[in-house]
Coordinates of C-alpha atoms in Angstrom, one line a residue:
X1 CA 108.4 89.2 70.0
X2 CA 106.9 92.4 71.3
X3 CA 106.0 92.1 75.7
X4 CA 102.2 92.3 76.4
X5 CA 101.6 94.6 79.2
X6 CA 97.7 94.6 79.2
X7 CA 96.5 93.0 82.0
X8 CA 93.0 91.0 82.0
X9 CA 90.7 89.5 84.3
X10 CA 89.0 86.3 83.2
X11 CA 85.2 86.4 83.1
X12 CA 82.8 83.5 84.0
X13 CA 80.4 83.7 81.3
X14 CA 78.1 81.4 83.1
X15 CA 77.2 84.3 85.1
X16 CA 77.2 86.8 83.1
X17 CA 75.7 90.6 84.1
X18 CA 75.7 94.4 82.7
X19 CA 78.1 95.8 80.4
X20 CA 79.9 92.1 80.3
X21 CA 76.7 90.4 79.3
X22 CA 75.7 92.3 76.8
X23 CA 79.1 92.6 75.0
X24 CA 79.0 88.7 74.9
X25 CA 75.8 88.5 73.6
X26 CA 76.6 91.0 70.9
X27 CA 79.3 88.8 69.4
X28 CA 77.5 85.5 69.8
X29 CA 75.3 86.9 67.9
X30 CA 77.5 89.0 65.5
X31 CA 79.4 85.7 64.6
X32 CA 77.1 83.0 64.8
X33 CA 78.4 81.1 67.8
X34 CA 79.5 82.3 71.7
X35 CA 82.8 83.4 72.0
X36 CA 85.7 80.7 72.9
X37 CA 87.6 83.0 75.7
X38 CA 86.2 86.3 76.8
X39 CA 87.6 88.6 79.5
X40 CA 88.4 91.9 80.4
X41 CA 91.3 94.3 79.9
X42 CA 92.1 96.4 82.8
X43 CA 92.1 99.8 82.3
X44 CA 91.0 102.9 83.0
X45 CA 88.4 102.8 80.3
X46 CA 86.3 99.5 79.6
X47 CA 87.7 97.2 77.5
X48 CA 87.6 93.6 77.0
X49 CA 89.3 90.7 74.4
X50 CA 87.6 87.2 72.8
X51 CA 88.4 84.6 70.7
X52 CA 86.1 84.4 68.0
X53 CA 85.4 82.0 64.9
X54 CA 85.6 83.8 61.7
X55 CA 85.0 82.3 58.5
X56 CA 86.2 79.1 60.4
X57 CA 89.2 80.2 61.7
X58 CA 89.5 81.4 65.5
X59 CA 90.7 85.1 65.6
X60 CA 91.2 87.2 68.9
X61 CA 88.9 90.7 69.0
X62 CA 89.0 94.2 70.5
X63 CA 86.0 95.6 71.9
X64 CA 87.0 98.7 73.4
X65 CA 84.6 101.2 75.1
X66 CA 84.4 104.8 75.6
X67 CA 85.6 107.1 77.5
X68 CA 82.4 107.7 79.5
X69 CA 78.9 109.1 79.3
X70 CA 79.5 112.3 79.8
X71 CA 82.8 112.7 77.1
X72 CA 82.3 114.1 74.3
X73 CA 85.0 114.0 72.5
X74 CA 85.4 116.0 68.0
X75 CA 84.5 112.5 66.9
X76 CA 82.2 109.5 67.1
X77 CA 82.6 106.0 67.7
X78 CA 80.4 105.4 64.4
X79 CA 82.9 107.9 62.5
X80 CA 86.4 106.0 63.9
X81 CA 85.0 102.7 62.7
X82 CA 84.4 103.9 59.7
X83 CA 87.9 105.2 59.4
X84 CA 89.4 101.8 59.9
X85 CA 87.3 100.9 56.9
X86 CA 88.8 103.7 54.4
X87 CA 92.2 102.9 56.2
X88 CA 91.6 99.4 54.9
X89 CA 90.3 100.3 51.4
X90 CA 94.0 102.2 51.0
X91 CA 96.2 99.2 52.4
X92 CA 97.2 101.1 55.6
X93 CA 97.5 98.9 58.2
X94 CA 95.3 99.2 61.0
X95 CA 92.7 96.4 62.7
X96 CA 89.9 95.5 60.7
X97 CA 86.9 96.7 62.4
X98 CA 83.6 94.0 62.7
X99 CA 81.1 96.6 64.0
X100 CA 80.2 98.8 66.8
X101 CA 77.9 98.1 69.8
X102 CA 75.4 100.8 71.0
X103 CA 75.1 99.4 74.7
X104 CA 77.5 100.2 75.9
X105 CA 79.2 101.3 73.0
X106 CA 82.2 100.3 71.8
X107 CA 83.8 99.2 68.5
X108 CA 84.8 95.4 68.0
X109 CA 87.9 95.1 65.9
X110 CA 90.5 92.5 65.0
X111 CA 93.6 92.6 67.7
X112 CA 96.4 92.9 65.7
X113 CA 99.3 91.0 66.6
X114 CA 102.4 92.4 69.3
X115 CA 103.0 94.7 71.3
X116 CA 103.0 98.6 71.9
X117 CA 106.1 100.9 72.9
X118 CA 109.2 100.2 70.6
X119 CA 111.4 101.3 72.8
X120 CA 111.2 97.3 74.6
X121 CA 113.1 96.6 71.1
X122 CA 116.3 95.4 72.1
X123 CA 118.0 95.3 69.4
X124 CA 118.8 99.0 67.8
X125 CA 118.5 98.2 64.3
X126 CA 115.4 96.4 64.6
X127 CA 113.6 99.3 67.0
X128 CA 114.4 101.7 63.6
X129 CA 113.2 99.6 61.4
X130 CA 110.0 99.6 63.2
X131 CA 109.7 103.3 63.6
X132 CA 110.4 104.0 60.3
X133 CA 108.4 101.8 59.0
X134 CA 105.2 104.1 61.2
X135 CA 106.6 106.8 59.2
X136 CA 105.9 105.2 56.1
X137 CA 102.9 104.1 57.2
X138 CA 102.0 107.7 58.1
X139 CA 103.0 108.7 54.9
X140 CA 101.0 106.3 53.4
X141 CA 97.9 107.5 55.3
X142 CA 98.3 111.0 54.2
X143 CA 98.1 110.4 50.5
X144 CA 94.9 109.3 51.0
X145 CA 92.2 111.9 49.4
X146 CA 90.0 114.0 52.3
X147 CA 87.2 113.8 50.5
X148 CA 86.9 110.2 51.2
X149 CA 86.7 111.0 54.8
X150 CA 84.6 114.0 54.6
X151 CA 81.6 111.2 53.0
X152 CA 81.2 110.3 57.1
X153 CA 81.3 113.9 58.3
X154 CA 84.7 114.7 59.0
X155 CA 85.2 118.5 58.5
X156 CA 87.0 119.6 55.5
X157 CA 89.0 122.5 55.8
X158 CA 88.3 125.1 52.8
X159 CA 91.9 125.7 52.9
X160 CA 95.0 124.8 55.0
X161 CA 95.0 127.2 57.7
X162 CA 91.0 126.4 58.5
X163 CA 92.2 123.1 58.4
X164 CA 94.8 123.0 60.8
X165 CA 92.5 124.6 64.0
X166 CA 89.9 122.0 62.8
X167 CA 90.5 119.9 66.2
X168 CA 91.1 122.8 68.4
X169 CA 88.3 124.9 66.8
X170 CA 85.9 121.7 67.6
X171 CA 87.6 120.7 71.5
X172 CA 87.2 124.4 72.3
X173 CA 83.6 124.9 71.1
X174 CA 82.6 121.5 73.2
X175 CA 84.7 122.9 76.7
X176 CA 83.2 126.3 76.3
X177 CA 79.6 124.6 76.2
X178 CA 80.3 122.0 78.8
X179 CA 82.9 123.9 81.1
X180 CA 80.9 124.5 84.5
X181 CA 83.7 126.3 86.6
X182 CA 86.1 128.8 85.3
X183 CA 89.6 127.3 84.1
X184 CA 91.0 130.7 83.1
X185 CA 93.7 128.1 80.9
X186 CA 91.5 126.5 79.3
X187 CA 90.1 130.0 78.1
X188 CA 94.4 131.4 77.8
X189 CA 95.3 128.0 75.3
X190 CA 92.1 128.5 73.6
X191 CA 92.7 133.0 72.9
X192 CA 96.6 132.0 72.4
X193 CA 95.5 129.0 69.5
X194 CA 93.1 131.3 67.8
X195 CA 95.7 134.0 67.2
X196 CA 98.6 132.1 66.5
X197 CA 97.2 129.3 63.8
X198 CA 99.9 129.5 61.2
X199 CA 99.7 130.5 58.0
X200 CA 101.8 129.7 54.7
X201 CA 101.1 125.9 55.2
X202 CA 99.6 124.1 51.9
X203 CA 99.3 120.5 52.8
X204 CA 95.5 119.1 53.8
X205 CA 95.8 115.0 55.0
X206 CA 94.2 112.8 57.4
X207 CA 96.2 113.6 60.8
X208 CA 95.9 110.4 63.4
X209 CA 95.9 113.3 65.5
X210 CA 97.4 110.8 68.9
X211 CA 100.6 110.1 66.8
X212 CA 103.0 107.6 67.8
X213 CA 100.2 104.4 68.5
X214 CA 101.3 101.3 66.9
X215 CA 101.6 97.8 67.0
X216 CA 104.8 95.8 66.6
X217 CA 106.4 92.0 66.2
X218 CA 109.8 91.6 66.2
X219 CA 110.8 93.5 63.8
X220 CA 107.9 94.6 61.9
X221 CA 105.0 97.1 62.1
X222 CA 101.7 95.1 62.8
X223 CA 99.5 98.5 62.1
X224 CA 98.1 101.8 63.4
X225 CA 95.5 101.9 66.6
X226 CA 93.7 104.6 68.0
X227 CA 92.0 107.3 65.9
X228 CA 89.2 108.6 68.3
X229 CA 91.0 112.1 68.0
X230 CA 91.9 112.2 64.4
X231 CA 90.3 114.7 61.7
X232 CA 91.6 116.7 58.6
X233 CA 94.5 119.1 59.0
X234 CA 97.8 119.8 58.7
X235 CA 100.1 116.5 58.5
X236 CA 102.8 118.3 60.6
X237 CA 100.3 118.0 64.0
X238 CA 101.9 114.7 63.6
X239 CA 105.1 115.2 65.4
X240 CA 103.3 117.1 68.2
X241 CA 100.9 114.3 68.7
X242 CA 104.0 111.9 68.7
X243 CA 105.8 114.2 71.9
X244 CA 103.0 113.6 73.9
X245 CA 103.1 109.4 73.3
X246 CA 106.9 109.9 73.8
X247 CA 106.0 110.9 77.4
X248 CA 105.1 107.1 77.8
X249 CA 105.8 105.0 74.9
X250 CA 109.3 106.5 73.9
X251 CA 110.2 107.1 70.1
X252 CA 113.5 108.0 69.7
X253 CA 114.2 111.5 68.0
X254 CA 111.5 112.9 66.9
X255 CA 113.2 115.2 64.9
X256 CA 114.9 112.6 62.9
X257 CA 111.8 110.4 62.5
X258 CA 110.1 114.4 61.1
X259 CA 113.3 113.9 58.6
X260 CA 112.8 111.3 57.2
X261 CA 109.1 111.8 56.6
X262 CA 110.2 115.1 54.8
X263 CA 113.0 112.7 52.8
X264 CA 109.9 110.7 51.9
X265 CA 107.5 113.0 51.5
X266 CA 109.1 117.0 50.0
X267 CA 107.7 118.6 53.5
X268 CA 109.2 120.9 55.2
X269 CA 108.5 121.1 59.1
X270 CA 109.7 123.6 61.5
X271 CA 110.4 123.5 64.8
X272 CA 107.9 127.0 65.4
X273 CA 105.5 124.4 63.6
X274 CA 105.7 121.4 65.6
X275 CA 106.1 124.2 68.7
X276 CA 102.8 125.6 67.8
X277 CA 100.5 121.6 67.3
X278 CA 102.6 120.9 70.8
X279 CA 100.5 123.5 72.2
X280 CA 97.2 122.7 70.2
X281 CA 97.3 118.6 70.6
X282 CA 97.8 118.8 74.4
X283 CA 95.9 122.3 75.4
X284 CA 92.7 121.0 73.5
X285 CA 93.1 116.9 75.0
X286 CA 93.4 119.0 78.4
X287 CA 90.0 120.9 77.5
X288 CA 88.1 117.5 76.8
X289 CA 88.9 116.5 80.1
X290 CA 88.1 119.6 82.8
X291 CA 84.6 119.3 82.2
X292 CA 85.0 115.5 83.8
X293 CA 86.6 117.0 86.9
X294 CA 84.3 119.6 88.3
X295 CA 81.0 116.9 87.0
X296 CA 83.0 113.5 87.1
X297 CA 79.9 110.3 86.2
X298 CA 79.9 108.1 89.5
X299 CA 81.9 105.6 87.7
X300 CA 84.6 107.6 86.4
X301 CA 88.5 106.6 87.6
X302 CA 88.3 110.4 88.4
X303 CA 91.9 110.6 89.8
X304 CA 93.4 108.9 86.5
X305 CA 91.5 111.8 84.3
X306 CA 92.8 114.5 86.8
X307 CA 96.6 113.2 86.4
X308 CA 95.9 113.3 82.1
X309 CA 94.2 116.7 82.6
X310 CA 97.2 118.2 84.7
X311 CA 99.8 116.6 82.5
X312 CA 98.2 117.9 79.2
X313 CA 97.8 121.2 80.4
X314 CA 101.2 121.2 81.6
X315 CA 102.5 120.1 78.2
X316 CA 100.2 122.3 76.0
X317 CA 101.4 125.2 77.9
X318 CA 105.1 123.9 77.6
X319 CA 103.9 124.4 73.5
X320 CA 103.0 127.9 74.0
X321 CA 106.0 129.3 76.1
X322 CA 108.3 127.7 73.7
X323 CA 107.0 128.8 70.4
X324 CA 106.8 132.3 72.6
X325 CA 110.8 131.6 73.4
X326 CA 109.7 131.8 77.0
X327 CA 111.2 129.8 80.2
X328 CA 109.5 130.1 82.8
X329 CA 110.8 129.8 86.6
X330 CA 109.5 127.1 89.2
X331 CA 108.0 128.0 92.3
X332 CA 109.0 127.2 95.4
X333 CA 107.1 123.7 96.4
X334 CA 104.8 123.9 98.4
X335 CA 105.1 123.9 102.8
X336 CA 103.7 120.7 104.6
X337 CA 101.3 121.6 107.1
X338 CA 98.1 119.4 107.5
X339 CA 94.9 121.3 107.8
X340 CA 92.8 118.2 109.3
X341 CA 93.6 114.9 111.2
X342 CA 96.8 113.7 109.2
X343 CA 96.4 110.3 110.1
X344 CA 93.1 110.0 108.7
X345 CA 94.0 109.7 104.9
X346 CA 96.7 107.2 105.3
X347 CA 94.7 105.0 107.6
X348 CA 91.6 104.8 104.7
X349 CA 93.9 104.3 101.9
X350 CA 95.8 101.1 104.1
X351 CA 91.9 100.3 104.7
X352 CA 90.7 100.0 101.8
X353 CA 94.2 98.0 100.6
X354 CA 93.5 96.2 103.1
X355 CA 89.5 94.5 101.9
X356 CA 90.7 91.1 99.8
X357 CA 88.6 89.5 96.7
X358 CA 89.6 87.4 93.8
X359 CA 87.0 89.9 91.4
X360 CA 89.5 91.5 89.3
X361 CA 87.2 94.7 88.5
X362 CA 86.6 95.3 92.2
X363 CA 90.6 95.3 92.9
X364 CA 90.9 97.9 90.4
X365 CA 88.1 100.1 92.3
X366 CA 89.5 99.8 95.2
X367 CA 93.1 100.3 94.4
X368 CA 91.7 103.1 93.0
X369 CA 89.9 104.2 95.6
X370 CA 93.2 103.6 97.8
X371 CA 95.1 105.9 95.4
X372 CA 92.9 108.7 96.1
X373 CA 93.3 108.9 99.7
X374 CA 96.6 109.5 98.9
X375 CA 95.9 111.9 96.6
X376 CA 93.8 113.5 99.3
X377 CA 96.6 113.1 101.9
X378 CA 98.8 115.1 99.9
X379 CA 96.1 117.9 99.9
X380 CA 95.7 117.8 103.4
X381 CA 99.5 118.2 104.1
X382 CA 100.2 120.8 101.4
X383 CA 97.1 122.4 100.4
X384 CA 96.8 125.0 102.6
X385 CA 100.3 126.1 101.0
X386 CA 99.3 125.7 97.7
X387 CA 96.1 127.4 98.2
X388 CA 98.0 130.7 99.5
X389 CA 100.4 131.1 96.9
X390 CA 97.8 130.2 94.4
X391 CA 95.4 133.6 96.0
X392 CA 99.1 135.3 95.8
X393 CA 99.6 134.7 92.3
X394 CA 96.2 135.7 91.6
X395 CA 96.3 138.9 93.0
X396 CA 99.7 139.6 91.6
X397 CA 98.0 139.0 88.1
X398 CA 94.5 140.8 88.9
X399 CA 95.3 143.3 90.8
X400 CA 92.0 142.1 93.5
X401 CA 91.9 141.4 96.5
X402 CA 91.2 137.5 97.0
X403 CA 90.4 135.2 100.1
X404 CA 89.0 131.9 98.6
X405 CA 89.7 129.4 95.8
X406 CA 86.3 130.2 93.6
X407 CA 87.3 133.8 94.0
X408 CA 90.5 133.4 92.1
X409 CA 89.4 130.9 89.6
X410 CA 87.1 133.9 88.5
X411 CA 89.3 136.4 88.6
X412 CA 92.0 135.0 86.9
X413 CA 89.1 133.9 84.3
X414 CA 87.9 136.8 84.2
X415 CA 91.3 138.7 83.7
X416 CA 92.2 136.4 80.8
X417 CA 89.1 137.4 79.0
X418 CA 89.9 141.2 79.0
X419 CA 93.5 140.2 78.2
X420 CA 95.2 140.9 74.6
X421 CA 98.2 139.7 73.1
X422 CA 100.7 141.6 75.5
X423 CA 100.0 139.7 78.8
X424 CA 100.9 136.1 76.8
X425 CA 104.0 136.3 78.7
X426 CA 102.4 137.3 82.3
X427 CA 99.8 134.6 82.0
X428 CA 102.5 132.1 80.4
X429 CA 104.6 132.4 83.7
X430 CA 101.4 132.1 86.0
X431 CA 99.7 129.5 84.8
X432 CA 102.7 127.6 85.0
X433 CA 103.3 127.9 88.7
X434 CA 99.7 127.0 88.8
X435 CA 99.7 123.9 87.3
X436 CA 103.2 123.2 89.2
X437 CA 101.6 123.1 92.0
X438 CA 98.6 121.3 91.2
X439 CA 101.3 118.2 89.3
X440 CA 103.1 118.8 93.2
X441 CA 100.1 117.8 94.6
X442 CA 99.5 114.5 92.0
X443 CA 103.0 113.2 92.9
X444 CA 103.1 109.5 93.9
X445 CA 99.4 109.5 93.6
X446 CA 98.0 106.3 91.5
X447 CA 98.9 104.2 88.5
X448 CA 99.4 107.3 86.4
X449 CA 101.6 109.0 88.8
X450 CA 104.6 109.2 86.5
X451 CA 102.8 111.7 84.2
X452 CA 103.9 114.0 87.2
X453 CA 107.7 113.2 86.1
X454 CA 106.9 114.0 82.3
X455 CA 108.0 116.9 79.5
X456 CA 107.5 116.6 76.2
X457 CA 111.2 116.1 74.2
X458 CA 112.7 118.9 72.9
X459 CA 113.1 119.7 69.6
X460 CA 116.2 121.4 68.2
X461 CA 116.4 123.8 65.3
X462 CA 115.3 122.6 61.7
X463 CA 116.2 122.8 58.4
X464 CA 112.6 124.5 57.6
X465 CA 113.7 127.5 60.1
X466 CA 116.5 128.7 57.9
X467 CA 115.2 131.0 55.5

């Protein structure tokens, strides 16, 4: 049997408010009669799980929310529902969705049975049989024609290479009209992706986009999850998308699950290829996510979105200097030296620890809360360190003279706008003792602290880079 790791608060539905009340109401009234169990997953997004009767029999649901208010993500939730439904159509296993829920939306879909991360598969044989049979299922999903997806308003490539930036074209055109505060990587990613969007390619599929999500018991695929980022493009992106979920749900080699989808499949993928969707996949999630951080909503788990953001950026820029054949050199870490009280950090985070209550929701706000005290802490004891070489680097790059944060934020923005294709390796080595710094500062910070310890797994020479 595959290990559940969710966790979930029970709900009294006597006393029902908000979000939770009207989630219940929906499927009482969605299936005829209240639900049998209801509760809540916690997470960093809303979520919650009931037992429902279907057809007679009792069946356990998904409602899962959105990411927030204020994401806006290449795809609505009406548009991944409607996926599941094509997915269905084909045979490709996935959870059957029942509907979606405008307040607060979410989708309400069957909870396929098991587990997630087959690397809890103890026995070796059986934790390949499993991953190979995602491939197959992968394979499966790509046969399916576009056009079929295009009837819900999924783009439609008019021919491979258009295809292939679909997602990138669409993430960079929502940061560059919700962006507030100059990122000058976000702007570097999006220049570098635009200019380097391989040609030659000929295959056009449905990409799941977040590769790698699946469901597993024993020794058996249960089905495919999470599609909120897919769209039409180049099957390859697969293999990128599955280095980022290896960074927390480990797959094995990638490059040997890549051959035998071209053994089942006539592809050929190279490693330039997967190099190049490395750098699109995480580089655009990234850009999704900076507008949150300078305009986080009130209720956002704002430290949890800045570890993703870091990590992503780090990764997608890992993409680009190794499709560039680039290794870039770490900075020193940064020097402690507290620019405020240093006790005052540490004593709120063991304050707020401190506050007991039996609600499950409120534990989770004010761990959370706890966590970013420390997170704070850190930035009192290093930032004035970090701040300095960051105006350094700046200057090196821009040739200005700088003296505060915003100034270098728009300079360096400002520089990568003017920039051509030569300073790709300048801006390569510079944004990544940027965003060193800024993952320094993240370290032990929160339940998503071990994206600090993360790279994505490297990928060796293929077969499809021999001429």
């Amino acid at each position: 049997m595959a290990q559940d790791t969710v966790q979930r608060m029970g709900i009294d539905t006597a006393n029902l408010s908000g979000a939770d009340k009207a989630v219940h109401d929906w499927l009482a009234d969605h299936f005829g009669v209240a639900p049998l169990t209801f509760c809540r997953q916690m997470r960093w997004r809303m979520a919650w799980e009931a037992d429902v009767t279907v057809d007679g029999e009792v069946r356990t649901v998904l409602v899962r929310g959105s990411r927030g208010d204020d994401y806006v993500g290449p795809m609505t939730m009406r548009q991944e529902a409607s996926v599941h439904d094509v997915l269905e159509q084909h045979g490709v296993p996935a959870p059957r969705v029942y509907g979606v829920i405008d307040e607060p939306l979410a989708i309400v879909m069957e909870k396929i049975p098991g587990g997630i991360n087959s690397e809890l598969i103890a026995d070796p044989k059986q934790r390949s049989k499993v991953r190979r049979e995602f491939i197959e299922a992968l394979v499966k999903l790509h046969t399916i024609p576009v056009a079929e997806f295009a009837e819900f308003g999924l783009k439609v490539g008019r021919n491979p290479r258009e295809a292939a930036f679909t997602l990138y074209q669409s993430s960079i055109d929502i940061v560059r009209e919700k962006l507030n505060y100059p990122v000058g990587f976000v702007e570097f990613a999006a220049r570098w992706l635009e200019r380097k969007n391989p040609v030659g390619r000929q295959r056009i599929a449905f990409v799941t986009g977040d590769a790698g999500q699946f469901m597993y018991d024993g020794e058996r695929l249960t089905g495919l999850i999470d599609f909120e980022v897919a769209y039409v493009g180049d099957p390859a992106a697969e293999f990128a998308g599955m280095r980022l979920r290896d960074t927390t749900e480990p797959l094995g080699s990638i490059s040997e699950l890549c051959d035998y989808y071209e053994s089942l499949t006539g592809d050929r993928i190279s490693k330039t290829l997967i190099e190049y969707h490395s750098a699109g996949f995480a580089a655009t999630n990234s850009m999704l996510m900076w507008p949150l951080i300078f305009d986080p909503a009130p209720n956002l788990d704002l430290l949890s979105y800045l570890q993703f953001t870091i990590a992503t950026s780090r990764w997608g820029l890992s993409g680009i200097a190794e499709f560039e054949g680039i290794k870039p050199e770490n900075p020193p870490e940064p020097v402690a030296s507290a620019i405020a009280f240093p006790a005052l950090a540490p004593h709120h985070s063991r304050w707020i620890s401190a506050i007991k209550t039996d609600d499950g929701s409120a534990r989770y706000q004010l761990d959370s809360a706890a966590d970013m005290a420390r997170y704070l802490d850190r930035v009192n004891l290093y930032g004035g360190s970090v701040l300095a070489a960051d105006l350094e680097d700046a200057e090196l790059l821009t040739g200005e003279q700088l003296t505060t944060r915003e100034q270098a934020d728009a300079a360096v923005d400002a520089f990568v706008r003017s920039a051509g294709p030569e300073d790709d390796a300048k801006l390569i080595r510079h944004f990544h003792r940027w965003l060193y710094r800024q993952n320094f500062l993240l370290k032990g910070c929160g339940h998503q602290s071990y994206l600090t310890e993360t790279n994505l797994q490297y990928i060796p020479p293929r077969a499809a880079d021999i001429p």
